[in-house]
Coordinates of C-alpha atoms and ligand atoms in Angstrom, one line a residue:
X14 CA -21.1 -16.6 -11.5
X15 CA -22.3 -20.3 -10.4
X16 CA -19.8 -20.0 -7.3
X17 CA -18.7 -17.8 -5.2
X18 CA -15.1 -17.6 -3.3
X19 CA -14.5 -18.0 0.3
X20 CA -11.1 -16.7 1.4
X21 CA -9.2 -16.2 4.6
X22 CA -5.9 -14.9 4.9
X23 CA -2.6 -15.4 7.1
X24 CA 0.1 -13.2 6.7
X25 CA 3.8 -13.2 8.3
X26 CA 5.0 -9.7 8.4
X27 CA 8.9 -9.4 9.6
X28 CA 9.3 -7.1 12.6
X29 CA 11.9 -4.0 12.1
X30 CA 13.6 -5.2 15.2
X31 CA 17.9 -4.8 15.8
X32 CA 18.0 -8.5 16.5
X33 CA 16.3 -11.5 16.4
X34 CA 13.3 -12.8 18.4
X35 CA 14.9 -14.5 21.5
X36 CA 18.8 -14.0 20.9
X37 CA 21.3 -10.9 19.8
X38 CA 21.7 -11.7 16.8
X39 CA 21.5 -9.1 13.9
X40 CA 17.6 -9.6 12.4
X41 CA 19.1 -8.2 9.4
X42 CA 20.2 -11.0 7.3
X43 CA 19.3 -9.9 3.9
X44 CA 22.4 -10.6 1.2
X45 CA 24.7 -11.9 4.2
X46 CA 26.9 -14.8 3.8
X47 CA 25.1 -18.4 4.8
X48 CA 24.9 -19.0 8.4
X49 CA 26.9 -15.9 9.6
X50 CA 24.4 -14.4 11.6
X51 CA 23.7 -17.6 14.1
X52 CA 24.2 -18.3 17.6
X53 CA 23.8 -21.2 19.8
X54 CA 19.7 -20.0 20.7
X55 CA 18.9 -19.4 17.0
X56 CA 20.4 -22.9 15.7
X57 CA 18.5 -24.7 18.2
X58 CA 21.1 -26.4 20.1
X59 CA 20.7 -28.3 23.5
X60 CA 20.7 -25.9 26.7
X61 CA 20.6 -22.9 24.8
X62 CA 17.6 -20.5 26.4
X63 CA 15.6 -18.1 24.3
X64 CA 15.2 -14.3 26.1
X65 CA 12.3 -12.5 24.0
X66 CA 12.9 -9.6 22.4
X67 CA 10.6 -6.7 23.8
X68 CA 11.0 -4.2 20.6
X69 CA 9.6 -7.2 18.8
X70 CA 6.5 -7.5 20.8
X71 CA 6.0 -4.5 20.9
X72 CA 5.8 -4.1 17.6
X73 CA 3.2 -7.0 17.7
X74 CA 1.2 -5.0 19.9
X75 CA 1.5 -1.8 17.9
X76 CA 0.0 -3.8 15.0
X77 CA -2.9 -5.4 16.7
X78 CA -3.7 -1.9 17.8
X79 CA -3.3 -0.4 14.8
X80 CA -5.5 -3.0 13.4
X81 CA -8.3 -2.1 16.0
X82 CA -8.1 -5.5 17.4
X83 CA -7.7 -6.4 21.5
X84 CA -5.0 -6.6 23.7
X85 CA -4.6 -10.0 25.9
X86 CA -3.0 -8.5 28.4
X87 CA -1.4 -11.9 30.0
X88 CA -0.3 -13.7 27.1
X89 CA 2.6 -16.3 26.1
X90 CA 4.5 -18.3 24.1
X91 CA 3.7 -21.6 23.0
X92 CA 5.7 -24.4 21.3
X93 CA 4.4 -25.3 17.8
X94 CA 5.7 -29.0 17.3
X95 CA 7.0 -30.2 14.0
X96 CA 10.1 -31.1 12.2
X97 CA 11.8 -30.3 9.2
X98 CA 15.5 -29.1 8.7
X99 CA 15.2 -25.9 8.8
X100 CA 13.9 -26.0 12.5
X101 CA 16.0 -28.1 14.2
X102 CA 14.7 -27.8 17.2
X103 CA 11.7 -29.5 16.0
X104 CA 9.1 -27.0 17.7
X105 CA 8.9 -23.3 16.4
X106 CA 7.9 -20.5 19.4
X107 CA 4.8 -19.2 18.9
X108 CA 1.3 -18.2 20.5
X109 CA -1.7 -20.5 20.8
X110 CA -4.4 -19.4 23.0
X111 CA -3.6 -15.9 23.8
X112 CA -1.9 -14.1 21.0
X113 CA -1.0 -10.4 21.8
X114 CA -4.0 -9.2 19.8
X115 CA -7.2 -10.4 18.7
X116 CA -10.9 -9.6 17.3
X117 CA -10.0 -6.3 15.9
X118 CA -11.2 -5.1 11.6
X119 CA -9.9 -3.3 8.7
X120 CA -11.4 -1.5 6.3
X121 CA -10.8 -1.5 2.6
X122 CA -11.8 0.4 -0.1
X123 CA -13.9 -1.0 -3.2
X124 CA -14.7 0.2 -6.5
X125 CA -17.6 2.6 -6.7
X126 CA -16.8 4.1 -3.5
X127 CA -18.0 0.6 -1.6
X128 CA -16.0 0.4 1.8
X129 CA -16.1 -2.9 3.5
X130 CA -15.2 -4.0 7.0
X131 CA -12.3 -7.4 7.1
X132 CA -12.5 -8.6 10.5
X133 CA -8.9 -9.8 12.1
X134 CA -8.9 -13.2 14.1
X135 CA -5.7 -12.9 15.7
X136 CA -2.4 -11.3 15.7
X137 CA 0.5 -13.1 17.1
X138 CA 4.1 -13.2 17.3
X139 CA 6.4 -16.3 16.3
X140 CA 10.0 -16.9 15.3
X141 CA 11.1 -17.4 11.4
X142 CA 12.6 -20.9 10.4
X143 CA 16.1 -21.4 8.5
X144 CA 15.9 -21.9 4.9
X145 CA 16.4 -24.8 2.7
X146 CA 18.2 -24.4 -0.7
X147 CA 17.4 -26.9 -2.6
X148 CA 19.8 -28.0 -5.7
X149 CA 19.3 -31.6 -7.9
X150 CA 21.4 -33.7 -5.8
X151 CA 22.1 -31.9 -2.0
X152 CA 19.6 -29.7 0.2
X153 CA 22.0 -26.4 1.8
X154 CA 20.1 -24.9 5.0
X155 CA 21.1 -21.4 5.9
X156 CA 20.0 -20.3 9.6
X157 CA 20.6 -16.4 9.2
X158 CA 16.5 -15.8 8.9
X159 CA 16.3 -18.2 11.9
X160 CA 14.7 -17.0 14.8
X161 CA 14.0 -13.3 12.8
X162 CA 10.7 -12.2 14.7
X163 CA 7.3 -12.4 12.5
X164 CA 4.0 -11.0 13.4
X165 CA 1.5 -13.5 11.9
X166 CA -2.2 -12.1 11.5
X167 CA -5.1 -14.0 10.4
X168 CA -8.5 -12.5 9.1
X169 CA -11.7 -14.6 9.3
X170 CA -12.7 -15.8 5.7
X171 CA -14.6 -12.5 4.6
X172 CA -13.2 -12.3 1.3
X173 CA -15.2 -13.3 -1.6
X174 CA -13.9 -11.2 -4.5
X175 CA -10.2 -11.2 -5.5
X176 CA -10.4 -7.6 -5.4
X177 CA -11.1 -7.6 -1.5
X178 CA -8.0 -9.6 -1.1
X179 CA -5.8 -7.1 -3.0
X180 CA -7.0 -4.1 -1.6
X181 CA -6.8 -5.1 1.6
X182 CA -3.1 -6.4 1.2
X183 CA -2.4 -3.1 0.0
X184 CA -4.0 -1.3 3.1
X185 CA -2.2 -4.0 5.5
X186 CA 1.1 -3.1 3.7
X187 CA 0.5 0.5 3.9
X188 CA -0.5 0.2 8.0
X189 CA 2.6 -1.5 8.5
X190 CA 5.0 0.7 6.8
X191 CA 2.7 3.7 8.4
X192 CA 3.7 2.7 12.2
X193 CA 7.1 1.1 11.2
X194 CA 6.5 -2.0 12.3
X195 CA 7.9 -3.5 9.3
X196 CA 9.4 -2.2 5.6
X197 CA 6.9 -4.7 4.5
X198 CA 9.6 -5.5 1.5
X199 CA 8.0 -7.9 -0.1
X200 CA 11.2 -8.9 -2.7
X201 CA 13.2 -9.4 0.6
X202 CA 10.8 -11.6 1.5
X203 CA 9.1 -9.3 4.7
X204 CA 5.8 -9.8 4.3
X205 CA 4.1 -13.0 2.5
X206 CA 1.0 -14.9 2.6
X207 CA -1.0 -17.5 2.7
X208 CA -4.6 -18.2 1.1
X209 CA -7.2 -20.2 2.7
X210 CA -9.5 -20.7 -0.3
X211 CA -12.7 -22.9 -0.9
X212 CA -15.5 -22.1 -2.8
X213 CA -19.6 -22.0 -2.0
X214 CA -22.6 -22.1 -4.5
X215 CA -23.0 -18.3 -5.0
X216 CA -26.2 -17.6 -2.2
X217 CA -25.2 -20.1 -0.2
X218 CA -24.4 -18.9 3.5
X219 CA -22.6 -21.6 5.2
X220 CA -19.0 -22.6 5.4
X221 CA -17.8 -25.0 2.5
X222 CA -16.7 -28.4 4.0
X223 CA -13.3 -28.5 2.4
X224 CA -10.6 -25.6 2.0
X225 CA -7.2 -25.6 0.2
X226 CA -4.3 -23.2 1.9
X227 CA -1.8 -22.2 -0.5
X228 CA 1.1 -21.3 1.3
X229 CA 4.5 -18.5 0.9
X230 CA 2.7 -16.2 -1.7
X231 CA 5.1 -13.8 -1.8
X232 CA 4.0 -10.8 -3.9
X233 CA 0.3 -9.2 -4.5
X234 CA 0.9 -10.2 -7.9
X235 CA 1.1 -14.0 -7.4
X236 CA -1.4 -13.9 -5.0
X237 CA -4.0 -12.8 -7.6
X238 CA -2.4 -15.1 -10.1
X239 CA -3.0 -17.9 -7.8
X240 CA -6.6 -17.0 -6.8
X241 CA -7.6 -17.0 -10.2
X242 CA -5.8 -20.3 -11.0
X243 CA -7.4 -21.7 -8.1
X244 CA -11.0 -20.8 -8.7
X245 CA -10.7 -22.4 -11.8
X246 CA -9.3 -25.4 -10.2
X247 CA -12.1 -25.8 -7.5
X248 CA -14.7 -24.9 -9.7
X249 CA -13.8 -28.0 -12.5
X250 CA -14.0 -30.9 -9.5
X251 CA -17.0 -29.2 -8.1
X252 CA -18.9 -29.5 -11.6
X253 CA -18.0 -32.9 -11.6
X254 CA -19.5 -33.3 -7.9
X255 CA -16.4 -34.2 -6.4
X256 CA -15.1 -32.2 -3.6
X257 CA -11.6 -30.5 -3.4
X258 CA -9.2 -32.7 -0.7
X259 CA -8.4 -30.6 2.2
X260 CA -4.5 -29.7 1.6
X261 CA -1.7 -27.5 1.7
X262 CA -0.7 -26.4 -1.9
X263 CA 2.7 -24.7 -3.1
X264 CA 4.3 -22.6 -5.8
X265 CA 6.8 -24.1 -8.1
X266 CA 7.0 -20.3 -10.1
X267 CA 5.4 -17.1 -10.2
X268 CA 2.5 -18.2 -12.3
X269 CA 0.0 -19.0 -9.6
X270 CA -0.2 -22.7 -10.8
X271 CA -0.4 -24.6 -7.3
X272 CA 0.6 -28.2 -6.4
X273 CA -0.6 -30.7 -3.5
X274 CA 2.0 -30.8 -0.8
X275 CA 0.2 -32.4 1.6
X276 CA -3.1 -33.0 3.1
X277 CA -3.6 -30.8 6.1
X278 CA -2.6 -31.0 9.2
X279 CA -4.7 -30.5 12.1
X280 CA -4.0 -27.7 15.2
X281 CA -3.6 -30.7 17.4
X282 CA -0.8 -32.1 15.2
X283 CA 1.2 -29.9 16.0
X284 CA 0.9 -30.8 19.7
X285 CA 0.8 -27.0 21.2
X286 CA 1.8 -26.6 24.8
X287 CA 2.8 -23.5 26.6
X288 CA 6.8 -22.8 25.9
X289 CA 8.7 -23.7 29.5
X290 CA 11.6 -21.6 28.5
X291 CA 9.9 -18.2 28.9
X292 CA 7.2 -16.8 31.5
X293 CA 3.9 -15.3 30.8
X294 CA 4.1 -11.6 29.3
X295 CA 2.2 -9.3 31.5
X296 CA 1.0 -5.6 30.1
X297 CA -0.7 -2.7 32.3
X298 CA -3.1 -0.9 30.9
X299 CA -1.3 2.0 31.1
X300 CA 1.7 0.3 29.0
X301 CA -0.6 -0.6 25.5
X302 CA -1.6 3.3 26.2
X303 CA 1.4 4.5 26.1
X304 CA 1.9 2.1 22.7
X305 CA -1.3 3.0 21.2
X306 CA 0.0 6.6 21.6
X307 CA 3.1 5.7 19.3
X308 CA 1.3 5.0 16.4
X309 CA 0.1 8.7 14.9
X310 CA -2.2 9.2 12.4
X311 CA -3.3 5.9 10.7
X312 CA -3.7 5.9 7.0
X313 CA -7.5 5.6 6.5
X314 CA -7.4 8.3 9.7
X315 CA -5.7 10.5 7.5
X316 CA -7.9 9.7 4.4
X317 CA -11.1 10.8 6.2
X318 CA -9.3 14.1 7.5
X319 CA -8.3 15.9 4.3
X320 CA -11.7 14.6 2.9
X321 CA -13.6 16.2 5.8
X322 CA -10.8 19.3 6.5
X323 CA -9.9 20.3 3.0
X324 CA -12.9 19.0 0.9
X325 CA -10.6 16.7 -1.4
X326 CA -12.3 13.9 -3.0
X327 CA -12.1 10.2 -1.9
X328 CA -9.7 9.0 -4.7
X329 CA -7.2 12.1 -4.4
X330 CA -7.5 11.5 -0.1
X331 CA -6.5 7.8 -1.1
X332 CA -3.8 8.9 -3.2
X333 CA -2.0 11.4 -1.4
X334 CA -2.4 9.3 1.8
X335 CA -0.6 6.7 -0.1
X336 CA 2.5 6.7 2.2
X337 CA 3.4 8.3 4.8
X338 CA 6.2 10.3 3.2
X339 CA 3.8 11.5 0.4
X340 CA 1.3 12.8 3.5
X341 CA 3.7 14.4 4.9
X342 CA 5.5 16.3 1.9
X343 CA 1.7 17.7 1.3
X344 CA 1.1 18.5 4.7
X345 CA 4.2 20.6 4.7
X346 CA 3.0 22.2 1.5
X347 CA -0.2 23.4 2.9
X348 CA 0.9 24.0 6.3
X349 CA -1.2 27.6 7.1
X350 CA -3.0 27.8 3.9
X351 CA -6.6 28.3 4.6
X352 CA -8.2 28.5 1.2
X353 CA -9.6 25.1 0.7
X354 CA -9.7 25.4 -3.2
X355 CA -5.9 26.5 -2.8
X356 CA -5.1 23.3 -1.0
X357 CA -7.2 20.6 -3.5
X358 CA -5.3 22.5 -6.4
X359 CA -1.9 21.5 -4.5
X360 CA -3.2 18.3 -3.6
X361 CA -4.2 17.4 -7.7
X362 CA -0.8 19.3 -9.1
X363 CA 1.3 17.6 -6.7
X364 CA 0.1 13.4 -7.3
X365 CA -0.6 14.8 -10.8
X366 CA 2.2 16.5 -11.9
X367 CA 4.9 16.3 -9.6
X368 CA 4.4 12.0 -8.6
X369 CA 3.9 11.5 -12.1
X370 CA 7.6 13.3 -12.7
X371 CA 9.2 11.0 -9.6
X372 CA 7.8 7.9 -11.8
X373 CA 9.2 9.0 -15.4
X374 CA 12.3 9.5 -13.6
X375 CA 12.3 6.7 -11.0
X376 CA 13.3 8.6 -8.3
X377 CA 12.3 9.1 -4.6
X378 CA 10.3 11.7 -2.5
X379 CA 13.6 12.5 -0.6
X380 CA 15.1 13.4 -3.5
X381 CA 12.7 16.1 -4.7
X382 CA 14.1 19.1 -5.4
X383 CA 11.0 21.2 -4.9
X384 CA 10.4 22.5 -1.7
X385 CA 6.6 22.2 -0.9
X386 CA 5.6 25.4 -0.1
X387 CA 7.1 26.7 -3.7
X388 CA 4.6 24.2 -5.0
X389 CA 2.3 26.1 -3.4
X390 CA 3.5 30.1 -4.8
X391 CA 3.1 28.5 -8.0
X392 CA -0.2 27.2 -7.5
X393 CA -1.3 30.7 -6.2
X394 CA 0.4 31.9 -9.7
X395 CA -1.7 30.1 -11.6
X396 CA -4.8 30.3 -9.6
X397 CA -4.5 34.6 -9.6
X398 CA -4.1 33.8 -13.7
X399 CA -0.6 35.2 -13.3
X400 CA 0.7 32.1 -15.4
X401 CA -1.1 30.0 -17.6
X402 CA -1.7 26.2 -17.0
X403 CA 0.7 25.2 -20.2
X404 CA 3.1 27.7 -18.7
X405 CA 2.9 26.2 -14.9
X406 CA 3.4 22.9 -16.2
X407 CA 6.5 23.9 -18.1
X408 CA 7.2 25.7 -14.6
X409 CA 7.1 22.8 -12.5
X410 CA 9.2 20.3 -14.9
X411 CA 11.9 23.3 -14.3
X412 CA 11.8 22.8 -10.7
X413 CA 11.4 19.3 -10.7
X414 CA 14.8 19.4 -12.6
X415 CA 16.8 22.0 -11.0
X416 CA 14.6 23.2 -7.5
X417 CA 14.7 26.9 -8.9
X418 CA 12.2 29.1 -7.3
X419 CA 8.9 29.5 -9.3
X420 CA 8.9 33.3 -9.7
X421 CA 12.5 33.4 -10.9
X422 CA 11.9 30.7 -13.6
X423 CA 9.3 32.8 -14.5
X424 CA 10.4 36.3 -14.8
X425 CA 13.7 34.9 -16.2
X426 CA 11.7 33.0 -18.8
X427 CA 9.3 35.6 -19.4
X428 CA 6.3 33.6 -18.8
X429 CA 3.7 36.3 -17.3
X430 CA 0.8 36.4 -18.6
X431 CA -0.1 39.2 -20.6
X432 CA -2.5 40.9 -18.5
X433 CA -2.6 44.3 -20.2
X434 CA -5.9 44.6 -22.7
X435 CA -4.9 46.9 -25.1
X436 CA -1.4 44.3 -25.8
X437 CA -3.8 42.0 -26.9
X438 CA -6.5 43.9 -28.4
X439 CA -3.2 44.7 -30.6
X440 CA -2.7 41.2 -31.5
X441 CA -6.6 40.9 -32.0
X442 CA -6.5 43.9 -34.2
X443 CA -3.6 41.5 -35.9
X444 CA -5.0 38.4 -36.6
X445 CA -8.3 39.5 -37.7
X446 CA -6.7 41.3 -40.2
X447 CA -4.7 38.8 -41.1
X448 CA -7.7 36.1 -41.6
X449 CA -10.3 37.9 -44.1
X450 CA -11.5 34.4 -45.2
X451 CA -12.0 32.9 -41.6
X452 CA -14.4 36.1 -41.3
X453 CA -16.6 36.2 -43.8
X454 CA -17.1 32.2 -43.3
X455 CA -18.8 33.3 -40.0
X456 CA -21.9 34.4 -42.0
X457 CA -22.7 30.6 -42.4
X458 CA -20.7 29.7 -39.4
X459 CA -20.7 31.6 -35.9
X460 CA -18.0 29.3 -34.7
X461 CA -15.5 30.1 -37.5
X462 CA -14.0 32.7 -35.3
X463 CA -12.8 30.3 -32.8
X464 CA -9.5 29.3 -34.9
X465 CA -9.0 33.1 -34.5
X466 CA -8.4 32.5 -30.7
X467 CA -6.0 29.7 -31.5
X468 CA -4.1 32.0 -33.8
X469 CA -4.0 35.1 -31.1
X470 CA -3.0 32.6 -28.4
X471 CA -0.1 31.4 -30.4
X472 CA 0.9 35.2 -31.0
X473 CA 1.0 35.8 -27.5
X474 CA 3.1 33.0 -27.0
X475 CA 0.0 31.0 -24.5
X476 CA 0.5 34.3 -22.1
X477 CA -2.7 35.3 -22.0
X478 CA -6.5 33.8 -21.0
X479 CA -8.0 32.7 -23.9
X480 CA -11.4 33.8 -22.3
X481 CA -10.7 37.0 -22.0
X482 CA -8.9 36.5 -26.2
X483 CA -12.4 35.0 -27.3
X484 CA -14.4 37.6 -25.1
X485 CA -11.7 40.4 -27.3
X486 CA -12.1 39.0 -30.9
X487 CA -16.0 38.3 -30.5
X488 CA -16.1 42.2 -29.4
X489 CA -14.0 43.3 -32.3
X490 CA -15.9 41.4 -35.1
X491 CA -19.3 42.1 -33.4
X492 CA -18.8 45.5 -33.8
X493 CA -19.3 46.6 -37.0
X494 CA -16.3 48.0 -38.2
X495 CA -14.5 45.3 -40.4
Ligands
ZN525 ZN1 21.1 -16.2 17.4
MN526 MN1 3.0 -18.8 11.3

């Protein structure tokens, strides 16, 4: 490839907070009737005094830990000037110069194994704006999502592959969801972003003079779409020799096709100044300890765990770490089980088996009907070749339907395996007897007996290891006495 992409991110995560950033009212606006969740603060009217919402900043702070950045321990709000109806106060509160967080990295996973480190600028916390509905002939602006609190973080522009950008949306999705600081929803509109996107002869190590932001991206989806439409865009007025005009580009659809908005403003448009309404917020120490202590196991912490505790490989770490909820369920599965082999089996039956049930059925974790640790006595089942695999899959549909206890599907469906020699030396016996053709054509063929083993298994109904069949029938026609 001639070029190569340079991308930065921004993203605005909405905080799982009661009530909104700097008033009471309910943050939860989702579906509820225009402009029934406002008050005097979050419309912006004269006098009215914003009070900040703690939970929400810490929940800013959680996230800057979480994503290793550092704590600016005095820190404030500052006034971001601009106008447009949906703020009618004119300035939204935000943070300039000392966000909560800042300098910290993320790692994300790559194909072949690759990991690669995504530094973070900044993490800060800001207030949402109204929204506009536009129709052909009148604009409606509905203020329930004004003044809902959004962590904003910003990576430096280390991307230059579109599947950097994806997987590490994914892992900033799955962080968030991990310490709760958001249900990252991105259909209700909790968690979009926006590209910063220019392009650089591939080699080439410096900064490209120009870059285009795309702004309110608000799936993984579109985001891809619209890095691939705007490589392509770039790339054609580079070719020419022309350069790209610095602007903010939008989203008419879901395509990914971007349109100019408007040439970019500058930070000092915006006239930043610190926000008189609200003093400086002062942390201890000893307070973003106690935070950092809220946060449990992070997801890539967890990855590197079962792949160092229990030997399980990096894609099966990646996928049973995939939520929290699916950690957990395994967790509880293997909770005292020692043998490591035990626990990779559970580990591959339950995302293979039991996650790909949930999906064929659409339903959730916490609706399973299996409890973990009977995942676990079947496992152990089929590991001491008390069942076989065909009959432990049957097994597990069973108690993915109903939650009946392994062993008592079993016995009551007589799916033991038939352990007992001479039972199926008496099939053996049975089939070779049956097959005179399929011996003699093992003069010319030494294989030919193999379709015997298929023809035994089927007698015993799959019951039985068909090593130990093969080992039988090779015995019996080996020895002579056809
Ligand atoms: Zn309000
Ligand atoms: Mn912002």
């Amino acid at each position: 490839m001639k070029y190569e992409i340079v991308i930065g991110l921004e993203i605005h995560i909405q905080a799982k907070t009661k009530s909104k950033m700097f008033c009471r009212c309910d943050a939860k606006y989702f579906n509820a009737a225009p402009n029934s969740h406002v008050c005097p603060v979050c419309l912006g009217l004269p006098g009215a005094l914003p009070v900040p919402n703690k939970k929400a900043i810490e929940q800013c702070i959680r996230l800057s830990l979480a994503l290793g950045c550092n704590i600016n321990m005095f820190s404030k709000f500052d006034r971001k000037n601009y106008f447009y109806p949906d703020l009618p106060k004119a300035y939204q509160i935000s943070q300039y110069d000392l966000p909560f967080g800042y300098e910290g990295n993320v790692s994300i996973d790559l194909p072949g194994s690759r990991e690669k480190q995504i530094r973070i600028t900044r993490v800060h916390m800001e207030e949402d704006t109204g929204k506009s509905i536009h129709s052909e002939t009148k604009t409606l602006l509905d203020f329930n999502k004004s003044g809902v609190p959004l962590v904003e973080v910003v990576t430096e522009p280390d991307f230059s592959d579109v599947k950097e950008v994806l997987s590490f949306a994914k892992r900033l999705k799955q962080i968030v969801k991990y310490i709760g600081v958001s249900d990252a929803d991105m259909e209700k509109g909790q968690m979009r972003f926006e590209l910063n996107m220019s392009l650089r002869k591939t080699g080439e190590m410096e900064l490209p003079k120009y870059k285009v932001e795309v702004k309110n991206i608000g799936s993984i989806s579109v985001l891809e779409k619209v890095i691939t439409y705007e490589y392509n865009r770039q790339q054609e007025i580079l070719e020419k020799g022309e350069v790209p005009v610095q602007e903010t580009r939008g989203l008419r659809d879901l395509s990914g096709v971007t349109y100019s908005q408007r040439v970019k403003e500058e930070a000092n448009d915006y006239r930043y100044f610190p926000e008189p309404d609200i003093p400086p917020i002062i942390y201890t120490e000893k307070e973003i300890q106690e935070l950092r202590e809220t946060l449990g196991e992070l997801p890539t912490e967890k990855k590197t765990r079962y792949m160092n505790d229990f030997g399980v490989d990096a894609a099966l770490a990646e996928t049973l770490t995939a939520t929290k909820a699916k950690a957990e369920w395994f967790e509880k599965a293997i909770e005292g089980v020692e043998d490591k082999e035990l626990i990779v089996a559970v580990g591959k039956w339950f995302v293979g088996e039991v996650v790909a049930l949930m999906k064929a059925s659409k339903s959730k974790l916490s609706q399973l009907k299996i409890q973990p640790t009977q995942l676990v006595t079947l496992i152990q089942l089929l590991k001491s070749s008390k069942i076989s695999a065909p009959s432990a899959k049957q097994v597990v549909a069973a108690m993915f339907e109903s939650g009946i206890d392994p062993e008592t599907y079993i016995q009551e469906n007589g799916l033991e395996m038939v352990n007992d020699e001479s039972a199926i030396q008496a099939i053996v016996e049975k089939v070779v007897a049956s097959n005179p053709k399929v011996v003699a054509d093992m003069q010319k063929n030494p294989n030919a007996y193999k379709f015997l083993i298929g023809q035994a298994m089927k007698e015993l109904q799959g019951k039985a290891n068909p090593q130990q069949v093969d080992k039988l029938i090779l015995a019996r026609l080996t020895s002579g006495s056809n």
